[in-house]
Coordinates of C-alpha atoms in Angstrom, one line a residue:
Chain A
X12 CA 0.0 0.0 0.0
X13 CA 1.2 3.5 -0.8
X14 CA 2.3 5.7 2.1
X15 CA 1.1 9.2 2.6
X16 CA 4.2 10.7 0.8
X17 CA 3.7 8.6 -2.3
X18 CA -0.1 9.2 -2.4
X19 CA 0.4 13.0 -2.1
X20 CA 3.1 12.8 -4.8
X21 CA 0.7 10.9 -7.2
X22 CA -2.0 13.5 -6.6
X23 CA 0.4 16.4 -7.2
X24 CA 1.7 14.7 -10.4
X25 CA -1.8 14.3 -11.7
X26 CA -2.6 18.0 -11.0
X27 CA 0.7 19.0 -12.6
X28 CA 0.0 17.0 -15.8
X29 CA -3.6 18.3 -15.9
X30 CA -2.3 21.9 -15.6
X31 CA 0.3 21.3 -18.4
X32 CA -2.3 19.7 -20.7
X33 CA -4.9 22.5 -20.1
X34 CA -2.3 25.1 -21.0
X35 CA -1.1 23.1 -24.0
X36 CA -4.6 22.6 -25.4
X37 CA -5.5 26.2 -24.8
X38 CA -2.4 27.4 -26.6
X39 CA -2.8 24.9 -29.5
X40 CA -6.5 25.8 -30.0
X41 CA -5.4 29.5 -30.3
X42 CA -2.9 28.7 -33.0
X43 CA -5.4 26.7 -34.9
X44 CA -8.0 29.5 -34.6
X45 CA -5.5 32.0 -36.0
X46 CA -4.6 29.7 -38.9
X47 CA -8.3 29.2 -39.6
X48 CA -9.0 32.9 -39.6
X49 CA -5.9 33.6 -41.7
X50 CA -6.9 31.0 -44.3
X51 CA -10.4 32.4 -44.2
X52 CA -9.0 35.9 -44.8
X53 CA -7.2 34.7 -48.0
X54 CA -10.5 33.1 -49.1
X55 CA -12.4 36.4 -48.4
X56 CA -9.8 38.4 -50.4
X57 CA -10.0 36.1 -53.4
X58 CA -13.8 36.2 -53.4
X59 CA -13.8 40.0 -53.0
X60 CA -10.9 40.4 -55.4
X61 CA -12.0 43.6 -56.9
X62 CA -12.3 45.4 -53.6
X63 CA -9.0 44.1 -52.3
X64 CA -7.1 45.4 -55.3
X65 CA -3.7 44.0 -56.0
X66 CA -3.3 42.0 -52.8
X67 CA -0.2 40.0 -53.5
X68 CA 1.7 41.7 -50.6
X69 CA -1.2 41.2 -48.3
X70 CA -1.4 37.5 -49.3
X71 CA 2.3 37.0 -48.5
X72 CA 1.9 38.7 -45.1
X73 CA -1.0 36.4 -44.2
X74 CA 0.9 33.3 -45.4
X75 CA 3.8 34.4 -43.3
X76 CA 1.5 34.7 -40.3
X77 CA 0.2 31.2 -40.9
X78 CA 3.8 29.9 -41.1
X79 CA 4.6 31.7 -37.8
X80 CA 1.6 30.1 -36.0
X81 CA 2.6 26.6 -37.3
X82 CA 6.2 27.1 -36.1
X83 CA 4.9 28.2 -32.6
X84 CA 2.6 25.2 -32.5
X85 CA 5.4 22.8 -33.6
X86 CA 7.6 24.2 -30.8
X87 CA 4.9 23.7 -28.2
X88 CA 4.3 20.1 -29.5
X89 CA 8.1 19.4 -29.2
X90 CA 8.1 20.7 -25.6
X91 CA 5.1 18.6 -24.6
X92 CA 6.6 15.5 -26.3
X93 CA 9.9 15.9 -24.4
X94 CA 8.0 16.6 -21.2
X95 CA 6.0 13.4 -21.6
X96 CA 9.1 11.3 -22.3
X97 CA 10.7 12.6 -19.1
X98 CA 8.5 10.2 -17.3
X99 CA 9.8 7.1 -19.2
X100 CA 12.6 6.4 -16.8
X101 CA 13.0 7.4 -13.2
X102 CA 16.7 7.9 -13.4
X103 CA 18.7 9.3 -16.3
X104 CA 21.4 11.8 -17.1
X105 CA 19.9 15.1 -18.2
X106 CA 20.6 18.7 -18.7
X107 CA 18.8 20.8 -16.0
X108 CA 18.7 23.9 -18.2
X109 CA 16.8 22.0 -20.9
X110 CA 14.4 20.5 -18.4
X111 CA 13.6 24.0 -17.0
X112 CA 13.3 25.5 -20.5
X113 CA 10.6 23.0 -21.2
X114 CA 8.7 23.9 -18.1
X115 CA 8.9 27.6 -18.9
X116 CA 7.6 27.0 -22.4
X117 CA 4.7 24.9 -21.1
X118 CA 3.8 27.3 -18.2
X119 CA 4.2 30.6 -20.2
X120 CA 0.4 30.8 -20.8
X121 CA -0.4 30.3 -17.1
X122 CA 2.1 33.1 -16.2
X123 CA 0.7 35.4 -18.9
X124 CA -2.8 34.9 -17.6
X125 CA -1.6 36.1 -14.2
X126 CA 0.4 38.9 -15.9
X127 CA 3.6 37.5 -14.4
X128 CA 6.7 37.3 -16.4
X129 CA 8.6 34.0 -16.5
X130 CA 12.3 34.7 -17.0
X131 CA 15.5 32.6 -17.1
X132 CA 19.1 33.1 -16.3
X133 CA 20.9 29.8 -17.0
X134 CA 24.6 29.1 -16.5
X135 CA 25.4 27.4 -19.8
X136 CA 28.3 25.2 -18.7
X137 CA 26.7 23.4 -15.8
X138 CA 27.2 19.6 -16.0
X139 CA 24.4 17.2 -16.8
X140 CA 23.1 15.5 -13.7
X141 CA 22.0 11.9 -13.0
X142 CA 18.6 12.1 -11.3
X143 CA 14.9 12.1 -11.9
X144 CA 14.0 14.9 -14.4
X145 CA 10.3 14.6 -14.1
X146 CA 10.4 14.9 -10.3
X147 CA 12.6 18.0 -10.6
X148 CA 10.1 19.6 -13.0
X149 CA 7.3 18.7 -10.5
X150 CA 9.1 20.3 -7.6
X151 CA 9.9 23.5 -9.6
X152 CA 6.3 23.6 -10.8
X153 CA 5.0 23.3 -7.3
X154 CA 7.0 26.3 -6.2
X155 CA 6.1 28.3 -9.3
X156 CA 2.4 27.5 -8.8
X157 CA 2.5 28.8 -5.2
X158 CA 4.3 32.0 -6.3
X159 CA 1.7 32.5 -9.1
X160 CA -1.0 32.7 -6.5
X161 CA 1.0 34.9 -4.2
X162 CA 2.4 37.5 -6.6
X163 CA 0.5 40.5 -7.9
X164 CA 0.3 41.3 -11.6
X165 CA 3.4 42.8 -13.3
X166 CA 5.7 40.8 -11.1
X167 CA 8.3 38.4 -12.4
X168 CA 9.6 35.0 -11.6
X169 CA 13.1 34.0 -12.6
X170 CA 14.6 30.6 -12.9
X171 CA 18.3 30.7 -12.4
X172 CA 20.8 27.9 -12.6
X173 CA 24.4 27.7 -11.5
X174 CA 27.1 25.4 -10.2
X175 CA 28.3 25.6 -6.6
X176 CA 30.6 23.3 -4.7
X177 CA 30.0 20.4 -7.1
X178 CA 26.2 20.8 -6.9
X179 CA 23.8 22.2 -9.5
X180 CA 21.7 25.0 -8.0
X181 CA 18.2 25.9 -9.3
X182 CA 16.9 29.2 -7.9
X183 CA 13.4 30.6 -8.2
X184 CA 13.5 34.3 -7.6
X185 CA 10.4 36.4 -7.2
X186 CA 10.5 40.1 -8.0
X187 CA 7.6 42.4 -7.5
X188 CA 4.7 42.8 -5.1
X189 CA 2.7 40.2 -3.3
X190 CA -1.1 40.3 -3.1
X191 CA -2.2 41.9 0.1
X192 CA -3.6 38.7 1.7
X193 CA -0.4 36.8 0.8
X194 CA 2.3 39.3 1.9
X195 CA 2.1 38.4 5.6
X196 CA 1.9 34.6 5.1
X197 CA 5.2 33.8 3.4
X198 CA 5.8 30.5 1.6
X199 CA 4.0 27.5 3.0
X200 CA 5.9 24.5 4.4
X201 CA 4.6 21.5 2.4
X202 CA 5.5 18.0 3.5
X203 CA 5.4 17.0 -0.1
X204 CA 8.2 19.3 -1.0
X205 CA 10.4 17.6 1.6
X206 CA 9.3 14.2 0.3
X207 CA 10.3 15.1 -3.3
X208 CA 13.6 16.7 -2.3
X209 CA 14.5 13.5 -0.3
X210 CA 13.9 11.5 -3.5
X211 CA 16.1 13.8 -5.4
X212 CA 18.7 13.7 -2.6
X213 CA 18.9 17.5 -2.7
X214 CA 18.5 20.4 -0.3
X215 CA 15.9 23.2 -0.4
X216 CA 16.4 26.6 1.2
X217 CA 13.4 28.8 1.3
X218 CA 13.1 32.5 1.8
X219 CA 10.1 34.7 0.9
X220 CA 11.4 35.8 -2.5
X221 CA 14.0 33.1 -3.1
X222 CA 13.8 29.3 -3.2
X223 CA 17.0 27.5 -3.7
X224 CA 17.2 23.9 -4.8
X225 CA 20.6 22.2 -4.6
X226 CA 21.1 18.9 -6.5
X227 CA 24.0 16.5 -6.5
X228 CA 25.5 15.9 -9.9
X229 CA 25.2 12.2 -9.4
X230 CA 23.1 10.1 -7.0
X231 CA 25.9 7.5 -6.5
Chain B
X10 CA -29.9 55.2 -49.0
X11 CA -27.0 55.7 -46.6
X12 CA -25.8 52.5 -45.1
X13 CA -25.5 52.4 -41.3
X14 CA -22.1 51.5 -40.0
X15 CA -22.2 48.8 -37.4
X16 CA -19.4 49.5 -34.9
X17 CA -17.8 46.4 -33.5
X18 CA -15.1 46.1 -30.8
X19 CA -13.2 42.8 -30.8
X20 CA -11.6 42.1 -27.5
X21 CA -9.0 39.3 -27.4
X22 CA -5.6 39.0 -25.8
X23 CA -4.4 36.9 -28.9
X24 CA -3.4 39.9 -31.0
X25 CA -2.9 37.9 -34.2
X26 CA -6.4 36.4 -33.8
X27 CA -8.0 39.7 -33.0
X28 CA -6.4 41.5 -35.9
X29 CA -7.2 38.8 -38.5
X30 CA -10.8 38.5 -37.3
X31 CA -11.1 42.3 -37.5
X32 CA -9.8 42.3 -41.0
X33 CA -12.3 39.7 -42.0
X34 CA -15.2 41.6 -40.4
X35 CA -14.1 44.8 -42.1
X36 CA -14.3 43.0 -45.5
X37 CA -17.9 42.5 -44.5
X38 CA -18.5 46.2 -44.2
X39 CA -18.4 46.4 -40.5
X40 CA -16.5 49.2 -38.7
X41 CA -14.2 47.2 -36.4
X42 CA -11.9 48.2 -33.6
X43 CA -9.7 45.9 -31.5
X44 CA -8.6 45.8 -27.8
X45 CA -6.2 43.3 -26.4
X46 CA -7.4 43.2 -22.8
X47 CA -10.4 44.2 -20.6
X48 CA -8.8 47.4 -19.3
X49 CA -7.9 48.6 -22.8
X50 CA -11.4 47.7 -24.0
X51 CA -13.1 49.8 -21.3
X52 CA -10.9 52.8 -22.1
X53 CA -11.8 52.4 -25.8
X54 CA -15.5 52.2 -25.0
X55 CA -15.3 55.4 -23.0
X56 CA -13.7 57.2 -26.0
X57 CA -15.8 55.8 -28.8
X58 CA -19.3 54.4 -28.8
X59 CA -19.7 50.8 -30.1
X60 CA -22.8 48.8 -31.0
X61 CA -21.5 45.3 -30.6
X62 CA -18.6 43.8 -28.6
X63 CA -17.0 40.4 -29.5
X64 CA -15.4 39.3 -26.3
X65 CA -12.9 36.6 -25.3
X66 CA -13.3 35.1 -21.8
X67 CA -9.9 34.0 -20.6
X68 CA -7.6 37.0 -20.8
X69 CA -4.8 38.3 -18.6
X70 CA -5.9 40.8 -16.0
X71 CA -9.6 41.3 -16.1
X72 CA -11.6 38.1 -16.9
X73 CA -14.1 38.3 -19.8
X74 CA -17.0 37.9 -17.4
X75 CA -15.8 40.9 -15.4
X76 CA -15.6 42.9 -18.7
X77 CA -19.1 41.8 -19.7
X78 CA -20.5 42.8 -16.3
X79 CA -18.8 46.2 -16.5
X80 CA -20.0 46.8 -20.1
X81 CA -23.7 45.9 -19.2
X82 CA -23.6 48.1 -16.1
X83 CA -22.2 51.1 -17.9
X84 CA -23.5 50.7 -21.4
X85 CA -26.6 48.5 -21.1
X86 CA -27.5 48.9 -24.8
X87 CA -24.2 47.6 -26.2
X88 CA -24.7 44.0 -27.2
X89 CA -22.0 41.5 -26.2
X90 CA -21.2 38.3 -28.1
X91 CA -18.7 36.0 -26.2
X92 CA -16.3 34.2 -28.5
X93 CA -14.2 31.8 -26.5
X94 CA -12.0 28.8 -27.1
X95 CA -12.6 27.2 -23.7
X96 CA -16.2 27.9 -22.8
X97 CA -18.1 25.5 -20.6
X98 CA -21.9 25.1 -20.3
X99 CA -21.6 26.9 -17.0
X100 CA -19.8 29.8 -18.7
X101 CA -22.6 30.0 -21.3
X102 CA -25.2 30.1 -18.6
X103 CA -23.3 32.8 -16.7
X104 CA -23.0 34.9 -19.9
X105 CA -26.8 34.7 -20.4
X106 CA -27.3 35.7 -16.8
X107 CA -25.1 38.7 -17.2
X108 CA -27.0 39.9 -20.2
X109 CA -24.7 38.6 -23.0
X110 CA -26.3 38.4 -26.4
X111 CA -24.6 35.3 -27.7
X112 CA -22.0 32.6 -27.0
X113 CA -19.8 31.1 -29.7
X114 CA -16.9 28.7 -29.6
X115 CA -13.6 29.4 -31.3
X116 CA -12.9 29.0 -34.1
X117 CA -16.4 30.1 -35.1
X118 CA -17.7 30.2 -38.7
X119 CA -17.4 33.7 -39.9
X120 CA -20.8 33.8 -41.5
X121 CA -22.4 32.7 -38.2
X122 CA -20.5 35.4 -36.4
X123 CA -21.5 38.1 -39.0
X124 CA -25.1 36.9 -38.6
X125 CA -24.9 37.1 -34.8
X126 CA -23.3 40.6 -35.0
X127 CA -26.1 41.9 -37.2
X128 CA -28.8 40.3 -35.0
X129 CA -27.1 41.9 -32.0
X130 CA -27.1 45.3 -33.7
X131 CA -30.8 44.9 -34.5
X132 CA -31.5 44.1 -30.9
X133 CA -29.6 47.3 -29.8
X134 CA -31.6 49.5 -32.3
X135 CA -34.9 48.0 -31.1
X136 CA -34.0 48.5 -27.5
X137 CA -32.9 52.1 -28.1
X138 CA -36.1 52.8 -30.0
X139 CA -38.4 51.3 -27.4
X140 CA -36.6 53.2 -24.7
X141 CA -37.0 56.4 -26.6
X142 CA -40.7 55.7 -27.2
X143 CA -41.2 55.0 -23.5
X144 CA -39.5 58.3 -22.7
X145 CA -41.6 60.2 -25.2
X146 CA -44.8 58.7 -23.8
X147 CA -43.9 59.8 -20.3
X148 CA -43.2 63.4 -21.2

């Protein structure tokens, strides 16, 4: 039978996947809607040829816009595909920057809805680590989600990576104002975060504006 | 006979979508403006009168429902058609309750949207006329 930690972890994972899929389908539907309207606009212009005049430049602009939407959608599909495959194996060697990049791409819409900017500052030469990438994404998501609800609009959240004393450090830095009801409370102490960081064999240090996750390069 | 311009405000945070839809509606002889969030829309409504609003629901900042509520409170004659990619039955019910004229899912057929806009405009004209008649009768 699952213990409490495992049960909470599964529930959080389901919520995480649900949130990612909701954002993904929303974004995809928007791209499709723009492509549909753009194609419709070309159709309109052909039908109303006389009124539109010599529209070859206008046609090219619309075609360019369609291509742009398809590129954006393809990027999003690639990120979702890689995100899904992160769950294939529990342990593997992976690049932390790429894992976080993926998370940023999939959560950009959620952040935009809250009018919060998601930024990154990655140290490019950090070594790949041997750990559980999906669990790391889940932990970072959990902190981001909490900060999304605490921060006021026009704030920003930065994901920063660096190497320190042989460990890879992931920092989540909040800049801006907190909502009135949240400013006194501070970050919550969730048992599940401790459970996940134990699995990752890392360390978390939490302050109000700064969450620092330290991960060993190798679990062995 | 002089053709009456139907003034439409398209409110959607997806700029490419709003602009392309606006272009298509302009080709159908509607006078179209765009706003990319609720706050901008309310400022535009203050500056220039509109007949029909085409409104997205999930937008950054003000949610579409709040925008709808604000529009109906301040400009009760303006007719609002919600055009959303992620509307639920509950949303549709809420839109009706708040006085929205119509509810369409994205991507909508352009002819259906044009038809709805014209029907909404007719509703606005009828309401204005009956309000004027009521006022005249009470003088």
